[in-house]
């Protein structure tokens, strides 16, 4: 299966992609995670992406397309799920073109739908462990000891782009540049809307139902 998970930042794409990838043995490719790794490693690519990410803007298409087409080529035969990519219509068009070179296309796009106010609250309250990557929330997923990771006791940090100002900018960027992808995929593929304002396991169940139906239709 070749899948894309669309949705505003904070809609829960990362969490759902992990489950979907495990269930269907797909390669989970998160453009945000790849960029953060490049930054942490201090690579040329990471340095180029830094200022865009810190302000909540999108990294230019050229950089992203090169990075993601390289990553997609490494996907196993079972396929992949893309998380955070494509994020502009141009990226989507280029992705379709690069798949078409090998007579391939996306099987489905899942669109996580959620209100801006809910995602803003989710993101600004998010805290993570710089050592093991565990994610917490100041209201609804608290660590046992305030501010410290349950796994290794490290001091929890807020992602620099989860501050209220940057979150507002990321949401604006999403509506201006990424939301038009919903219409693009309505005209060029199979897109399913999923209500993401629910507990993660309920959202997961809705997604699995749609993907299982799709797999049955294609069998
Ligand atoms: P994420 O973790 O997916 O929210 O991504 C974090 C940041 O990385 C975004 O706010 C953008 O600055 C950048 N980024 C991730 N994916 C893309 C993409 N497909 N196109 C442009 N910028 C991206």
Tab-separated table of C-alpha atoms and ligand atoms in Angstrom, residues 9 13 30-33 35-36 52-53 56-61 64 83-88 91 159 161 170, ligand 1:
chain	number	residue	atom	x	y	z
A	9	UNK	CA	0.036	19.930	12.580
A	13	UNK	CA	-0.535	12.109	12.122
A	30	UNK	CA	7.854	11.544	8.398
A	31	UNK	CA	9.355	14.563	6.646
A	32	UNK	CA	9.400	16.479	9.964
A	33	UNK	CA	11.303	13.658	11.727
A	35	UNK	CA	14.403	17.127	9.003
A	36	UNK	CA	14.821	17.092	12.801
A	52	UNK	CA	12.054	27.862	8.080
A	53	UNK	CA	11.168	25.284	10.721
A	56	UNK	CA	6.634	27.742	11.363
A	57	UNK	CA	7.129	28.237	7.610
A	58	UNK	CA	7.556	25.456	5.068
A	59	UNK	CA	10.999	24.364	3.941
A	60	UNK	CA	11.325	25.088	0.173
A	61	UNK	CA	9.878	22.401	-2.136
A	64	UNK	CA	11.927	18.534	0.503
A	83	UNK	CA	3.516	11.720	7.209
A	84	UNK	CA	3.851	15.482	6.690
A	85	UNK	CA	4.618	15.119	2.983
A	86	UNK	CA	3.335	16.316	0.553
A	87	UNK	CA	2.489	19.682	2.072
A	88	UNK	CA	2.017	21.793	-1.069
A	91	UNK	CA	4.949	18.576	-3.844
A	159	UNK	CA	9.743	21.523	20.800
A	161	UNK	CA	8.117	25.058	17.056
A	170	UNK	CA	2.101	26.675	11.463
B	1	LIG	P1	6.124	18.368	11.306
B	1	LIG	O1	6.828	17.670	12.398
B	1	LIG	O2	5.611	17.452	10.220
B	1	LIG	O3	5.050	19.303	11.796
B	1	LIG	O4	7.212	19.293	10.555
B	1	LIG	C1	7.961	20.265	11.264
B	1	LIG	C2	8.430	21.350	10.292
B	1	LIG	O5	9.252	20.780	9.259
B	1	LIG	C3	7.315	22.065	9.535
B	1	LIG	O6	6.734	23.114	10.297
B	1	LIG	C4	8.071	22.584	8.304
B	1	LIG	O7	8.875	23.699	8.634
B	1	LIG	C5	9.030	21.427	8.008
B	1	LIG	N1	8.439	20.452	7.082
B	1	LIG	C6	8.075	19.165	7.341
B	1	LIG	N2	7.573	18.576	6.256
B	1	LIG	C7	7.587	19.497	5.262
B	1	LIG	C8	7.170	19.499	3.898
B	1	LIG	N3	6.622	18.416	3.327
B	1	LIG	N4	7.342	20.631	3.186
B	1	LIG	C9	7.910	21.720	3.738
B	1	LIG	N5	8.302	21.799	5.016
B	1	LIG	C10	8.158	20.695	5.782
